[in-house]
CSV table of C-alpha atoms in Angstrom, one decimal:
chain,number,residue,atom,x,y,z
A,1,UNK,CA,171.0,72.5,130.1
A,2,UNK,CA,174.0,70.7,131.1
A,3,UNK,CA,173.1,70.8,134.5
A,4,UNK,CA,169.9,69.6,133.7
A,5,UNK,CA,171.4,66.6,131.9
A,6,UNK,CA,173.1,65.3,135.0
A,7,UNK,CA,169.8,64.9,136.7
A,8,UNK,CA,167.4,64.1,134.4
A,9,UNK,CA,167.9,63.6,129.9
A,10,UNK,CA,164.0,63.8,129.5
A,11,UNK,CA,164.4,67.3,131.9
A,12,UNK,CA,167.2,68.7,130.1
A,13,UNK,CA,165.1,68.0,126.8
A,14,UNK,CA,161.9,69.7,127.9
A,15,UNK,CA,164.3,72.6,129.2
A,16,UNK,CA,165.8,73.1,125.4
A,17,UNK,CA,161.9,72.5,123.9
A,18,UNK,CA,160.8,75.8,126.2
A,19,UNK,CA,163.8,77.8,125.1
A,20,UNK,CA,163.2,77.3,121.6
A,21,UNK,CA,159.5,78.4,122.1
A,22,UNK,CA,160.6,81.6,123.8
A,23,UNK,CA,163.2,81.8,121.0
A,24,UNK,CA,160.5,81.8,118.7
A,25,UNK,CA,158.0,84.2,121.2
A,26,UNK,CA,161.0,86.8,121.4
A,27,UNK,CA,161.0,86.5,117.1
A,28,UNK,CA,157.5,86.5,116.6
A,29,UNK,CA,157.0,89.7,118.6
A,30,UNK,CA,159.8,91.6,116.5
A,31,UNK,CA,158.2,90.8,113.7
A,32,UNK,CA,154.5,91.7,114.9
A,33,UNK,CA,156.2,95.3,115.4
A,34,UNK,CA,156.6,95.4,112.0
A,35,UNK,CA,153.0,94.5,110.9
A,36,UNK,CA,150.6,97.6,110.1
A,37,UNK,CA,147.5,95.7,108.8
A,38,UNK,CA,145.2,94.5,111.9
A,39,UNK,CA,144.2,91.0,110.3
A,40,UNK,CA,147.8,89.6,109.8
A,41,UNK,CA,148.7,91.1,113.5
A,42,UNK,CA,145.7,88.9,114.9
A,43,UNK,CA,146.9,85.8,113.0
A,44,UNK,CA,150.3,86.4,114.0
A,45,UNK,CA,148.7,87.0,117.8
A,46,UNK,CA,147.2,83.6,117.1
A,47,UNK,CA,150.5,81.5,116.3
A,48,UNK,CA,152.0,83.3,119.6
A,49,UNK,CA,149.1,82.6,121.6
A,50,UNK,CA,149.5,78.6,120.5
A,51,UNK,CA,153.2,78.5,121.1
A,52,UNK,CA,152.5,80.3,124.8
A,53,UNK,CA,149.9,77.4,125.3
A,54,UNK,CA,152.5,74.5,124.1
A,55,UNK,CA,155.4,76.5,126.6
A,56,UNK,CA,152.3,75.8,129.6
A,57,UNK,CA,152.1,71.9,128.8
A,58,UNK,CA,155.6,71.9,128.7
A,59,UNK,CA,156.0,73.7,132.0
A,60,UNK,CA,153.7,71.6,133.8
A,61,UNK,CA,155.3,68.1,132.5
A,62,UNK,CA,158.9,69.7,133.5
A,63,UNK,CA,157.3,70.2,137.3
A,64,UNK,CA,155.6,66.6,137.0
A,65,UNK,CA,159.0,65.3,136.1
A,66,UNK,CA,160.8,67.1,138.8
A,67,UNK,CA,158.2,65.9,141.8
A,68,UNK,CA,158.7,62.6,140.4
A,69,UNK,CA,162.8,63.3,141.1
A,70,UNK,CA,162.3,65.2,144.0
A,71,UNK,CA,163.2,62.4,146.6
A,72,UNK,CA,166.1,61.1,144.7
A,73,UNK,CA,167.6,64.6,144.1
A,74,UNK,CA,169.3,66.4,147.7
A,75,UNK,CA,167.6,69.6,148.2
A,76,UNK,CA,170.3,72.1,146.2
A,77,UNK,CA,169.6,69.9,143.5
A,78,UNK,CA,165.4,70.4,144.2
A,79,UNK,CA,165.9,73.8,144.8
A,80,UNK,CA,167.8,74.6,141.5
A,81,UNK,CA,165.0,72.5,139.6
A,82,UNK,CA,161.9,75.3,141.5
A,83,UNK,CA,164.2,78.3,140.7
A,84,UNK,CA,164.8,77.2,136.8
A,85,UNK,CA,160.8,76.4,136.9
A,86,UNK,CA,160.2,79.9,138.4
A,87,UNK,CA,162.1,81.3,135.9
A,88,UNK,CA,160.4,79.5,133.3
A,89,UNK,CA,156.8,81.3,134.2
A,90,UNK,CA,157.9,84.9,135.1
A,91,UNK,CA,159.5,84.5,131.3
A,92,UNK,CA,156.2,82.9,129.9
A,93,UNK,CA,154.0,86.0,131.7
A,94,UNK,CA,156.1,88.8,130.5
A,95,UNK,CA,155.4,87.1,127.2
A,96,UNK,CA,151.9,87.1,128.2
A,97,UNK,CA,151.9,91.1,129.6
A,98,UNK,CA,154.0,91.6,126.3
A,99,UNK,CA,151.1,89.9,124.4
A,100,UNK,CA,148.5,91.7,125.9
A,101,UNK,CA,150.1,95.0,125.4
A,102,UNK,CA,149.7,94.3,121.2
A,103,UNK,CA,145.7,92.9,122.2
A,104,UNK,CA,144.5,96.0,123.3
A,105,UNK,CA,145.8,98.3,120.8
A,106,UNK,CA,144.6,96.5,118.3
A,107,UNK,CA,140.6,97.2,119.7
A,108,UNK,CA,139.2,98.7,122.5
A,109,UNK,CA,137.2,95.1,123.2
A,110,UNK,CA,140.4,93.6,124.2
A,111,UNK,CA,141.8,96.3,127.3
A,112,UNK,CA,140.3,94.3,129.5
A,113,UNK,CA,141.7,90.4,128.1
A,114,UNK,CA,143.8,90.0,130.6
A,115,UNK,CA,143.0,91.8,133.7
A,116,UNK,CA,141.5,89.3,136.9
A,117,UNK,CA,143.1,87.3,139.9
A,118,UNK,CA,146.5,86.6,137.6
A,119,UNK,CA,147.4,90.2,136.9
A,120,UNK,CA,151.0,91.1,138.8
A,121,UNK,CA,151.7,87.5,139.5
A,122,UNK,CA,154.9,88.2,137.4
A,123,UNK,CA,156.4,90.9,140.1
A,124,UNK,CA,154.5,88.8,143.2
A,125,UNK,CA,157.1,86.6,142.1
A,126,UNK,CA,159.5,88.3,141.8
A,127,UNK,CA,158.9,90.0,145.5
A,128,UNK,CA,158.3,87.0,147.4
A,129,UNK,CA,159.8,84.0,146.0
A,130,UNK,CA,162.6,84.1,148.3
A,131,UNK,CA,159.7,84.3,151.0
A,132,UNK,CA,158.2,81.0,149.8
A,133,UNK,CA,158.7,77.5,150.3
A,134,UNK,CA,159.1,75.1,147.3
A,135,UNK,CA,155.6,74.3,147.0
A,136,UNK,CA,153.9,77.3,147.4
A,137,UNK,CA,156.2,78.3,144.6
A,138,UNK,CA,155.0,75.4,141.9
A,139,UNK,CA,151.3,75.8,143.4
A,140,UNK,CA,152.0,79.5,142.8
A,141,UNK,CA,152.9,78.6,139.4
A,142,UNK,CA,150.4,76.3,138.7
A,143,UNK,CA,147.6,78.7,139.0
A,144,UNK,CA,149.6,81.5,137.2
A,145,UNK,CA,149.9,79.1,134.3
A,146,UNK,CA,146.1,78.4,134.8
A,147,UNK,CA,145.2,82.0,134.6
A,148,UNK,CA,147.4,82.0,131.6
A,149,UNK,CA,145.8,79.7,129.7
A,150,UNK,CA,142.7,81.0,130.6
A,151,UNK,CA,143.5,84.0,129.2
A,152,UNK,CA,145.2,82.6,126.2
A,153,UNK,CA,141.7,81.4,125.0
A,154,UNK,CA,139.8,84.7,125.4
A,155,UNK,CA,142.6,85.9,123.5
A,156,UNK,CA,142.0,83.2,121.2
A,157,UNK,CA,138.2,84.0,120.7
A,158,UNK,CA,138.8,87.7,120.0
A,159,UNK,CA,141.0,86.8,117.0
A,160,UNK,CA,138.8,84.2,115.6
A,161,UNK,CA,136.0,86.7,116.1
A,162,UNK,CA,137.7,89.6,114.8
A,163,UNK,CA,138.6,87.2,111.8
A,164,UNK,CA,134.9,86.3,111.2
A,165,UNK,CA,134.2,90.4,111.2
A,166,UNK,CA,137.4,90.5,108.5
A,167,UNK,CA,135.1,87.5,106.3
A,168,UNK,CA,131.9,88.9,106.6
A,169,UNK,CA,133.1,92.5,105.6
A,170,UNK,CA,135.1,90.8,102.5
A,171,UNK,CA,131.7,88.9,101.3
A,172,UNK,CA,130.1,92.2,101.3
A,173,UNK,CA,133.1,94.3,99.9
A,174,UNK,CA,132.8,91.4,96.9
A,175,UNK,CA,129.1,91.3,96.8
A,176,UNK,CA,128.8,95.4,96.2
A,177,UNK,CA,131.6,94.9,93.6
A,178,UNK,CA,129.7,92.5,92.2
A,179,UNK,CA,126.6,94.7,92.0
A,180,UNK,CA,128.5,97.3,90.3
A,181,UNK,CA,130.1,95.5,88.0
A,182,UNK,CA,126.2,94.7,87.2
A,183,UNK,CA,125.6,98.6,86.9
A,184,UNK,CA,128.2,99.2,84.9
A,185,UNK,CA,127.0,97.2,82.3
A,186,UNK,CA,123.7,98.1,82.4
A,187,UNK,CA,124.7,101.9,81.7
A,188,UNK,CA,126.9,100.5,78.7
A,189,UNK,CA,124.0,98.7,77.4
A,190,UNK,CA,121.6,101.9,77.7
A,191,UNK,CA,124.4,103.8,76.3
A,192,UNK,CA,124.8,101.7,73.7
A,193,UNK,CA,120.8,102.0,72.9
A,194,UNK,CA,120.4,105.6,73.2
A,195,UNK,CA,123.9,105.8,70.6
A,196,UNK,CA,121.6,103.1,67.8
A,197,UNK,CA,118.6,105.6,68.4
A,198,UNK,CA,120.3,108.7,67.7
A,199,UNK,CA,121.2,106.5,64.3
A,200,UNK,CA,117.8,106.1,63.7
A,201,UNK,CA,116.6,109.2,64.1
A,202,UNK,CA,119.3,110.8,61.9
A,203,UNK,CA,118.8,108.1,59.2
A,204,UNK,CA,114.6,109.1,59.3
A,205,UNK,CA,115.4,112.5,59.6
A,206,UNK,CA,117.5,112.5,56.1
A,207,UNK,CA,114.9,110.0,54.5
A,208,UNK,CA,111.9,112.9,55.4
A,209,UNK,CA,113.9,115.3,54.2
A,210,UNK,CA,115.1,113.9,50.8
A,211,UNK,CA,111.0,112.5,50.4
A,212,UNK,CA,110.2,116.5,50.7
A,213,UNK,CA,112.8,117.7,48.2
A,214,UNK,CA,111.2,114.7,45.5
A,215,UNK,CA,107.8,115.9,46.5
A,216,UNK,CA,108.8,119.3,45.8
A,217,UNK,CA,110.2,118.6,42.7
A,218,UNK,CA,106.8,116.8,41.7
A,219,UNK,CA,104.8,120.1,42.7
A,220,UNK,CA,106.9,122.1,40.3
A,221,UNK,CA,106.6,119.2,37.5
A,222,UNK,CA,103.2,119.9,38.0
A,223,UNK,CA,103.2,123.5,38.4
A,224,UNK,CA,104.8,123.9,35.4
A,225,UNK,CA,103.1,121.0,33.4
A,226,UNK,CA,99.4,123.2,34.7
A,227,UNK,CA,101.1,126.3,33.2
A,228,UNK,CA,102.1,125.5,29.8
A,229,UNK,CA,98.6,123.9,29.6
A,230,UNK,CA,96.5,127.0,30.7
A,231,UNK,CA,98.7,128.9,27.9
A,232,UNK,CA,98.4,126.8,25.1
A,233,UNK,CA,94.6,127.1,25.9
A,234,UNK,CA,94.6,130.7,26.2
A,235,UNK,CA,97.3,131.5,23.4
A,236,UNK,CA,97.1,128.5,20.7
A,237,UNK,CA,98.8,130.3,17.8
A,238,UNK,CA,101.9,130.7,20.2
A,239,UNK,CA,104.8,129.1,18.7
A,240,UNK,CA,107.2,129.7,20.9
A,241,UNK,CA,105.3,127.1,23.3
A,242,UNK,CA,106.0,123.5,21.5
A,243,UNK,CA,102.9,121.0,22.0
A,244,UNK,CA,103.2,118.7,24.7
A,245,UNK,CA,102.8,115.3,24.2
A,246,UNK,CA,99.5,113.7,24.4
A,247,UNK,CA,98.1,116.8,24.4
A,248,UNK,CA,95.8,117.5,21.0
A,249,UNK,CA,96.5,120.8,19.2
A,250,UNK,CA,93.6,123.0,18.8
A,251,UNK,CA,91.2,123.1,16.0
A,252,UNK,CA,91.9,125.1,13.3
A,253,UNK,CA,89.1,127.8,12.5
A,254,UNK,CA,86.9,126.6,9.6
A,255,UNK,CA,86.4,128.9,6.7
A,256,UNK,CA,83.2,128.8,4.9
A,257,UNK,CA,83.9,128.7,1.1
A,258,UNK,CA,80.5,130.3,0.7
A,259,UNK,CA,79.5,132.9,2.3
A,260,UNK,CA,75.1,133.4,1.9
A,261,UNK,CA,76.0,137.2,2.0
């Protein structure tokens, strides 16, 4: 960055404001090692995939900024400027390759993100830089950054689709619950019935069966009541038999104080 200062402040600012994005790539991507659930490691996918984006606009301003220097700097100067800018995308693409390497084992849908024209530019770099003039190298890295972005937003529309899967599932998940919930109180409430019932039918059952004891009782009042009568009848000089009330004792036998004979 010192360097950087001598030619250009607003260079030598950009230059520190991509090396604190790959500062926070390189700690985002420890940390998405240590993520198990499939949601957060699509949100946290997410965040990278906007910092990668904000490193490309910051990229392409840094090579904006050094054409506009270009004819005041003397060619070591231009050449160090289109090596630090080379650098700057093979770094941003093995963040990329390291990004789509957490993309496709999170769902099969997403092998394929970032395979097309752009895949390998990183070691085509690498391999031929030294074969290619300054600009062949920033139109290189122009369209590598294009097909980078590109694929950032593909990237971008799997998360937010796999995110409205996650929602979707949720409102389900909570209107099944729901629905039990429901269930459950309908059983308590048939429970509860079926319990009263049973009450009920206890309750009747000992109210029939203290009706029959009294209604026995009666037939034996009666029973007996029938017998004493029919003695009495039959036997009216028994004493041992008292008279029952409201009944009239039997006539005594009249004796005739004359008899003709």
């Amino acid at each position: 960055m010192d360097s950087l200062s001598g030619v250009s402040e607003e260079l030598a600012e950009i230059e520190g404001q991509i090396s604190d994005i790959f500062r926070a790539l390189s700690n985002g991507f420890q940390k998405l090692e240590k993520i198990k659930d499939s949601n957060r490691q699509s949100r946290q996918l997410e965040e990278l995939a906007a910092k990668m984006r904000e490193c490309k606009r910051l990229i392409k301003e840094f090579d904006r900024e050094s054409k506009d220097l270009e004819y005041k700097n003397d060619s070591g100067t231009n050449k160090m400027l289109s090596e630090k800018k080379q650098s700057m995308i093979k770094e941003l693409n093995s963040y990329v390759a390291l990004k789509k390497q957490y993309t496709s084992n999170l769902d099969n849908k997403r092998v394929n993100l970032f395979e097309g024209p752009g895949e390998g530019f990183a070691e085509e770099n690498v391999l031929l830089a030294s074969d290619m003039t300054n600009q062949q190298l920033m139109d290189q890295g122009n369209q590598m950054m294009d097909e980078t972005d590109q694929a950032i937003e593909r990237s971008k529309k799997v998360v937010h689709e796999t995110i409205d899967v996650g929602t979707e599932t949720a409102t389900a998940l909570k209107a099944q619950t729901e629905q039990m919930s429901r269930i459950v109180n309908e059983l308590d409430s048939i429970h509860f019935s079926i319990k009263k019932a049973s009450q009920l039918v206890k309750e009747i059952g000992r109210q029939v069966a203290t009706d029959r004891c009294i209604m026995a009782l009666l037939f034996l009042i009666v029973v007996g009541v029938l017998a004493i009568i029919i003695v009495k009848i039959v036997n009216p000089n028994n004493k041992d038999i008292r008279d029952i009330p409201g009944l009239a004792p039997p006539a005594p036998s009249r004796k005739l104080l004359w008899n003709p004979k």
